[in-house]
Amino acid sequence: TGSGMNFYNLGNNNSNIFKQNESGTNIASIVSANVKDAGAVLGDKISASMSNTEWVVIAFCILLLIIIFIYLGITARGAATWAVAKLHNGDKFGLKDAWRMGHKYFWRRLSFDIIVGASVLVILAVLATPIILLAIFELTIPAIVLGVIFGLAFIALLIYLNLILPYSERILFLEKKKTFPALLAGYKLFNKNWLNLVLMYLILFAIEIAVAIALVFAILLCALLAFAIGALFYFANHALGYTIGGLIGAAALIALIIFSGALQAFYWASVTLAYKEVK
């Protein structure tokens, strides 16, 4: 009798759940409320374990790292551009000289990025405004059609800018022009020599695809090799197996980073030499 009562109660509870589902109070809302409560408890525990000072220190460290990476990236691009141009001319220089020139044009190159990025955002806002207005007034089909047309136009604009900007950047560094004159000069340079420059881009793209395919096979081979060597040592000694496998993985990661940097340097140098040739 007790078992029967239990099954009866369980059946009633299930029916109540389904009735609640039908009336609009579904299980998802209950689960969502429980997840929300659990998140609040977890957030309170994290907040209790870390003071405001620690949060400020962490935020400051993250911001500092971002600034350092931005500085290193922009300065390295300027140094690489200047160095390739000097090598093309047969001039002698040192690494310190190249880095000094990259540092010299850091703020001008940063303002270049800011102006270009702001211009793209303004164009995107202008294109998106009529689409948003049509959606607000529930003109769905015109909004979709206009969205597709403007979306394709925006993608074409981004592709065109990505073709022009590398040469504007080199004009900025090598001809010591400011942002807007450099953009205009890059636009004229590309339009005048677009056939040769597009062909160069296609060759570089084909090289990148071939290198990417070879790199995938190399990564798979290194992974299998690391697994096999690690497994051999693992059977002899577990700790030694993990250590050897970790060392091989770390060495492969370092090699991948170096190779990626070399590939980027090759691409950067190729575009710089193409700029020197068409000039």
GROMACS .gro file of C-alpha atoms in nm:
model
  279
    1THR     CA    1   0.000   0.000   0.000
    2GLY     CA    2   0.285   0.236   0.083
    3SER     CA    3   0.443   0.173  -0.257
    4GLY     CA    4   0.114   0.236  -0.426
    5MET     CA    5   0.075   0.563  -0.243
    6ASN     CA    6   0.427   0.665  -0.349
    7PHE     CA    7   0.360   0.593  -0.717
    8TYR     CA    8   0.029   0.773  -0.685
    9ASN     CA    9   0.197   1.081  -0.540
   10LEU     CA   10   0.470   1.067  -0.805
   11GLY     CA   11   0.207   1.052  -1.074
   12ASN     CA   12   0.028   1.350  -0.923
   13ASN     CA   13   0.354   1.545  -0.906
   14ASN     CA   14   0.430   1.470  -1.271
   15SER     CA   15   0.082   1.574  -1.372
   16ASN     CA   16   0.124   1.896  -1.177
   17ILE     CA   17   0.449   1.963  -1.361
   18PHE     CA   18   0.282   1.910  -1.698
   19LYS     CA   19  -0.008   2.131  -1.591
   20GLN     CA   20   0.237   2.399  -1.492
   21ASN     CA   21   0.404   2.360  -1.829
   22GLU     CA   22   0.071   2.403  -2.004
   23SER     CA   23  -0.019   2.708  -1.795
   24GLY     CA   24   0.306   2.883  -1.884
   25THR     CA   25   0.519   2.810  -1.575
   26ASN     CA   26   0.759   2.563  -1.740
   27ILE     CA   27   1.057   2.373  -1.612
   28ALA     CA   28   1.298   2.604  -1.800
   29SER     CA   29   1.202   2.896  -1.576
   30ILE     CA   30   1.266   2.686  -1.265
   31VAL     CA   31   1.606   2.572  -1.396
   32SER     CA   32   1.690   2.930  -1.496
   33ALA     CA   33   1.605   3.053  -1.146
   34ASN     CA   34   1.823   2.781  -0.990
   35VAL     CA   35   2.115   2.863  -1.222
   36LYS     CA   36   2.075   3.230  -1.141
   37ASP     CA   37   2.083   3.158  -0.768
   38ALA     CA   38   2.391   2.936  -0.809
   39GLY     CA   39   2.566   3.207  -1.011
   40ALA     CA   40   2.486   3.463  -0.743
   41VAL     CA   41   2.630   3.237  -0.472
   42LEU     CA   42   2.944   3.172  -0.680
   43GLY     CA   43   2.984   3.543  -0.751
   44ASP     CA   44   2.948   3.623  -0.381
   45LYS     CA   45   3.215   3.367  -0.294
   46ILE     CA   46   3.457   3.508  -0.554
   47SER     CA   47   3.386   3.863  -0.440
   48ALA     CA   48   3.438   3.762  -0.078
   49SER     CA   49   3.770   3.588  -0.153
   50MET     CA   50   3.912   3.886  -0.348
   51SER     CA   51   3.924   4.244  -0.230
   52ASN     CA   52   3.863   4.550  -0.444
   53THR     CA   53   4.235   4.624  -0.440
   54GLU     CA   54   4.313   4.285  -0.592
   55TRP     CA   55   4.056   4.337  -0.865
   56VAL     CA   56   4.211   4.676  -0.945
   57VAL     CA   57   4.559   4.521  -0.958
   58ILE     CA   58   4.439   4.244  -1.193
   59ALA     CA   59   4.263   4.494  -1.420
   60PHE     CA   60   4.573   4.715  -1.423
   61CYS     CA   61   4.798   4.421  -1.514
   62ILE     CA   62   4.567   4.317  -1.798
   63LEU     CA   63   4.554   4.674  -1.929
   64LEU     CA   64   4.932   4.702  -1.905
   65LEU     CA   65   4.979   4.379  -2.102
   66ILE     CA   66   4.741   4.502  -2.373
   67ILE     CA   67   4.934   4.831  -2.400
   68ILE     CA   68   5.266   4.645  -2.419
   69PHE     CA   69   5.141   4.412  -2.693
   70ILE     CA   70   5.002   4.707  -2.892
   71TYR     CA   71   5.333   4.892  -2.861
   72LEU     CA   72   5.540   4.590  -2.959
   73GLY     CA   73   5.316   4.504  -3.254
   74ILE     CA   74   5.309   4.855  -3.403
   75THR     CA   75   5.678   4.923  -3.339
   76ALA     CA   76   5.779   4.587  -3.487
   77ARG     CA   77   5.581   4.656  -3.805
   78GLY     CA   78   5.749   4.992  -3.846
   79ALA     CA   79   6.093   4.844  -3.779
   80ALA     CA   80   6.034   4.559  -4.026
   81THR     CA   81   5.915   4.797  -4.299
   82TRP     CA   82   6.212   5.027  -4.253
   83ALA     CA   83   6.459   4.735  -4.239
   84VAL     CA   84   6.328   4.571  -4.560
   85ALA     CA   85   6.345   4.904  -4.744
   86LYS     CA   86   6.703   4.956  -4.625
   87LEU     CA   87   6.803   4.606  -4.733
   88HIS     CA   88   6.642   4.666  -5.072
   89ASN     CA   89   6.852   4.981  -5.114
   90GLY     CA   90   7.168   4.801  -5.001
   91ASP     CA   91   7.213   5.018  -4.691
   92LYS     CA   92   7.375   4.895  -4.372
   93PHE     CA   93   7.198   4.923  -4.037
   94GLY     CA   94   7.159   4.749  -3.703
   95LEU     CA   95   6.861   4.603  -3.523
   96LYS     CA   96   6.871   4.894  -3.280
   97ASP     CA   97   6.842   5.142  -3.569
   98ALA     CA   98   6.538   4.960  -3.709
   99TRP     CA   99   6.366   4.947  -3.370
  100ARG     CA  100   6.437   5.316  -3.313
  101MET     CA  101   6.263   5.403  -3.641
  102GLY     CA  102   5.965   5.185  -3.552
  103HIS     CA  103   5.944   5.357  -3.215
  104LYS     CA  104   5.970   5.698  -3.381
  105TYR     CA  105   5.652   5.641  -3.584
  106PHE     CA  106   5.456   5.462  -3.313
  107TRP     CA  107   5.208   5.743  -3.242
  108ARG     CA  108   5.158   5.823  -3.608
  109ARG     CA  109   5.090   5.457  -3.683
  110LEU     CA  110   4.854   5.431  -3.384
  111SER     CA  111   4.660   5.737  -3.501
  112PHE     CA  112   4.645   5.574  -3.846
  113ASP     CA  113   4.472   5.269  -3.696
  114ILE     CA  114   4.236   5.483  -3.488
  115ILE     CA  115   4.131   5.702  -3.782
  116VAL     CA  116   4.079   5.405  -4.015
  117GLY     CA  117   3.887   5.212  -3.751
  118ALA     CA  118   3.669   5.511  -3.664
  119SER     CA  119   3.595   5.572  -4.036
  120VAL     CA  120   3.488   5.209  -4.084
  121LEU     CA  121   3.260   5.231  -3.780
  122VAL     CA  122   3.102   5.553  -3.910
  123ILE     CA  123   3.039   5.393  -4.249
  124LEU     CA  124   2.889   5.088  -4.079
  125ALA     CA  125   2.661   5.310  -3.867
  126VAL     CA  126   2.545   5.502  -4.176
  127LEU     CA  127   2.465   5.179  -4.360
  128ALA     CA  128   2.293   5.021  -4.060
  129THR     CA  129   2.072   5.320  -3.972
  130PRO     CA  130   1.810   5.278  -4.252
  131ILE     CA  131   1.799   4.902  -4.190
  132ILE     CA  132   1.731   4.958  -3.820
  133LEU     CA  133   1.460   5.214  -3.900
  134LEU     CA  134   1.288   4.974  -4.139
  135ALA     CA  135   1.301   4.701  -3.874
  136ILE     CA  136   1.155   4.937  -3.612
  137PHE     CA  137   0.859   5.011  -3.838
  138GLU     CA  138   0.820   4.634  -3.899
  139LEU     CA  139   0.906   4.654  -4.268
  140THR     CA  140   1.077   4.319  -4.253
  141ILE     CA  141   1.125   4.234  -4.621
  142PRO     CA  142   1.269   4.576  -4.721
  143ALA     CA  143   1.495   4.562  -4.415
  144ILE     CA  144   1.627   4.218  -4.516
  145VAL     CA  145   1.680   4.318  -4.880
  146LEU     CA  146   1.854   4.641  -4.784
  147GLY     CA  147   2.057   4.456  -4.521
  148VAL     CA  148   2.185   4.206  -4.778
  149ILE     CA  149   2.274   4.480  -5.028
  150PHE     CA  150   2.447   4.700  -4.769
  151GLY     CA  151   2.617   4.396  -4.614
  152LEU     CA  152   2.770   4.294  -4.946
  153ALA     CA  153   2.874   4.655  -5.013
  154PHE     CA  154   3.038   4.676  -4.670
  155ILE     CA  155   3.227   4.349  -4.725
  156ALA     CA  156   3.349   4.476  -5.064
  157LEU     CA  157   3.464   4.798  -4.896
  158LEU     CA  158   3.658   4.603  -4.631
  159ILE     CA  159   3.828   4.393  -4.900
  160TYR     CA  160   3.923   4.705  -5.094
  161LEU     CA  161   4.058   4.873  -4.781
  162ASN     CA  162   4.264   4.565  -4.695
  163LEU     CA  163   4.420   4.587  -5.040
  164ILE     CA  164   4.504   4.957  -5.008
  165LEU     CA  165   4.599   4.996  -4.642
  166PRO     CA  166   4.927   4.797  -4.653
  167TYR     CA  167   5.065   5.042  -4.908
  168SER     CA  168   4.930   5.344  -4.723
  169GLU     CA  169   5.107   5.210  -4.416
  170ARG     CA  170   5.436   5.183  -4.599
  171ILE     CA  171   5.395   5.533  -4.736
  172LEU     CA  172   5.333   5.644  -4.377
  173PHE     CA  173   5.661   5.487  -4.263
  174LEU     CA  174   5.890   5.533  -4.561
  175GLU     CA  175   5.770   5.860  -4.709
  176LYS     CA  176   5.702   6.016  -4.366
  177LYS     CA  177   5.351   6.129  -4.453
  178LYS     CA  178   5.060   6.175  -4.215
  179THR     CA  179   4.748   5.962  -4.210
  180PHE     CA  180   4.521   6.125  -4.469
  181PRO     CA  181   4.796   6.198  -4.726
  182ALA     CA  182   4.921   5.842  -4.680
  183LEU     CA  183   4.571   5.699  -4.735
  184LEU     CA  184   4.527   5.909  -5.050
  185ALA     CA  185   4.872   5.812  -5.182
  186GLY     CA  186   4.803   5.444  -5.111
  187TYR     CA  187   4.471   5.470  -5.295
  188LYS     CA  188   4.639   5.623  -5.601
  189LEU     CA  189   4.928   5.376  -5.592
  190PHE     CA  190   4.701   5.072  -5.578
  191ASN     CA  191   4.463   5.194  -5.850
  192LYS     CA  192   4.757   5.265  -6.079
  193ASN     CA  193   4.921   4.925  -6.027
  194TRP     CA  194   4.624   4.713  -5.919
  195LEU     CA  195   4.686   4.427  -6.164
  196ASN     CA  196   5.042   4.357  -6.047
  197LEU     CA  197   4.953   4.405  -5.681
  198VAL     CA  198   4.649   4.176  -5.694
  199LEU     CA  199   4.860   3.913  -5.869
  200MET     CA  200   5.117   3.943  -5.589
  201TYR     CA  201   4.839   3.900  -5.331
  202LEU     CA  202   4.714   3.587  -5.509
  203ILE     CA  203   5.064   3.437  -5.511
  204LEU     CA  204   5.103   3.508  -5.140
  205PHE     CA  205   4.759   3.360  -5.074
  206ALA     CA  206   4.854   3.041  -5.260
  207ILE     CA  207   5.177   3.018  -5.060
  208GLU     CA  208   4.986   3.062  -4.735
  209ILE     CA  209   4.742   2.784  -4.826
  210ALA     CA  210   5.027   2.547  -4.916
  211VAL     CA  211   5.212   2.632  -4.596
  212ALA     CA  212   4.893   2.587  -4.390
  213ILE     CA  213   4.834   2.240  -4.537
  214ALA     CA  214   5.196   2.141  -4.474
  215LEU     CA  215   5.172   2.284  -4.123
  216VAL     CA  216   4.863   2.076  -4.041
  217PHE     CA  217   5.043   1.758  -4.145
  218ALA     CA  218   5.353   1.864  -3.950
  219ILE     CA  219   5.144   1.928  -3.637
  220LEU     CA  220   4.973   1.589  -3.668
  221LEU     CA  221   5.309   1.418  -3.717
  222CYS     CA  222   5.461   1.597  -3.417
  223ALA     CA  223   5.156   1.511  -3.205
  224LEU     CA  224   5.181   1.141  -3.296
  225LEU     CA  225   5.555   1.143  -3.235
  226ALA     CA  226   5.513   1.314  -2.897
  227PHE     CA  227   5.240   1.068  -2.801
  228ALA     CA  228   5.448   0.767  -2.906
  229ILE     CA  229   5.763   0.882  -2.724
  230GLY     CA  230   5.563   0.986  -2.418
  231ALA     CA  231   5.383   0.652  -2.414
  232LEU     CA  232   5.713   0.461  -2.425
  233PHE     CA  233   5.849   0.652  -2.128
  234TYR     CA  234   5.510   0.632  -1.955
  235PHE     CA  235   5.524   0.253  -1.937
  236ALA     CA  236   5.869   0.279  -1.776
  237ASN     CA  237   5.782   0.566  -1.543
  238HIS     CA  238   5.457   0.763  -1.534
  239ALA     CA  239   5.612   1.089  -1.418
  240LEU     CA  240   5.891   1.065  -1.675
  241GLY     CA  241   5.636   0.997  -1.950
  242TYR     CA  242   5.434   1.307  -1.862
  243THR     CA  243   5.754   1.514  -1.842
  244ILE     CA  244   5.890   1.399  -2.179
  245GLY     CA  245   5.552   1.446  -2.346
  246GLY     CA  246   5.516   1.793  -2.197
  247LEU     CA  247   5.866   1.894  -2.310
  248ILE     CA  248   5.803   1.774  -2.663
  249GLY     CA  249   5.469   1.959  -2.669
  250ALA     CA  250   5.632   2.278  -2.540
  251ALA     CA  251   5.913   2.251  -2.797
  252ALA     CA  252   5.657   2.201  -3.075
  253LEU     CA  253   5.459   2.504  -2.956
  254ILE     CA  254   5.771   2.723  -2.950
  255ALA     CA  255   5.867   2.602  -3.298
  256LEU     CA  256   5.515   2.679  -3.420
  257ILE     CA  257   5.532   3.032  -3.280
  258ILE     CA  258   5.873   3.093  -3.441
  259PHE     CA  259   5.754   2.954  -3.774
  260SER     CA  260   5.439   3.167  -3.761
  261GLY     CA  261   5.651   3.475  -3.695
  262ALA     CA  262   5.880   3.388  -3.985
  263LEU     CA  263   5.580   3.345  -4.216
  264GLN     CA  264   5.441   3.683  -4.113
  265ALA     CA  265   5.782   3.841  -4.169
  266PHE     CA  266   5.796   3.688  -4.517
  267TYR     CA  267   5.449   3.824  -4.599
  268TRP     CA  268   5.536   4.168  -4.463
  269ALA     CA  269   5.865   4.180  -4.653
  270SER     CA  270   5.695   4.070  -4.977
  271VAL     CA  271   5.441   4.352  -4.960
  272THR     CA  272   5.715   4.604  -4.878
  273LEU     CA  273   5.926   4.489  -5.173
  274ALA     CA  274   5.620   4.505  -5.401
  275TYR     CA  275   5.566   4.864  -5.285
  276LYS     CA  276   5.931   4.949  -5.359
  277GLU     CA  277   5.905   4.795  -5.705
  278VAL     CA  278   5.588   4.977  -5.811
  279LYS     CA  279   5.727   5.303  -5.676
   0.00000   0.00000   0.00000
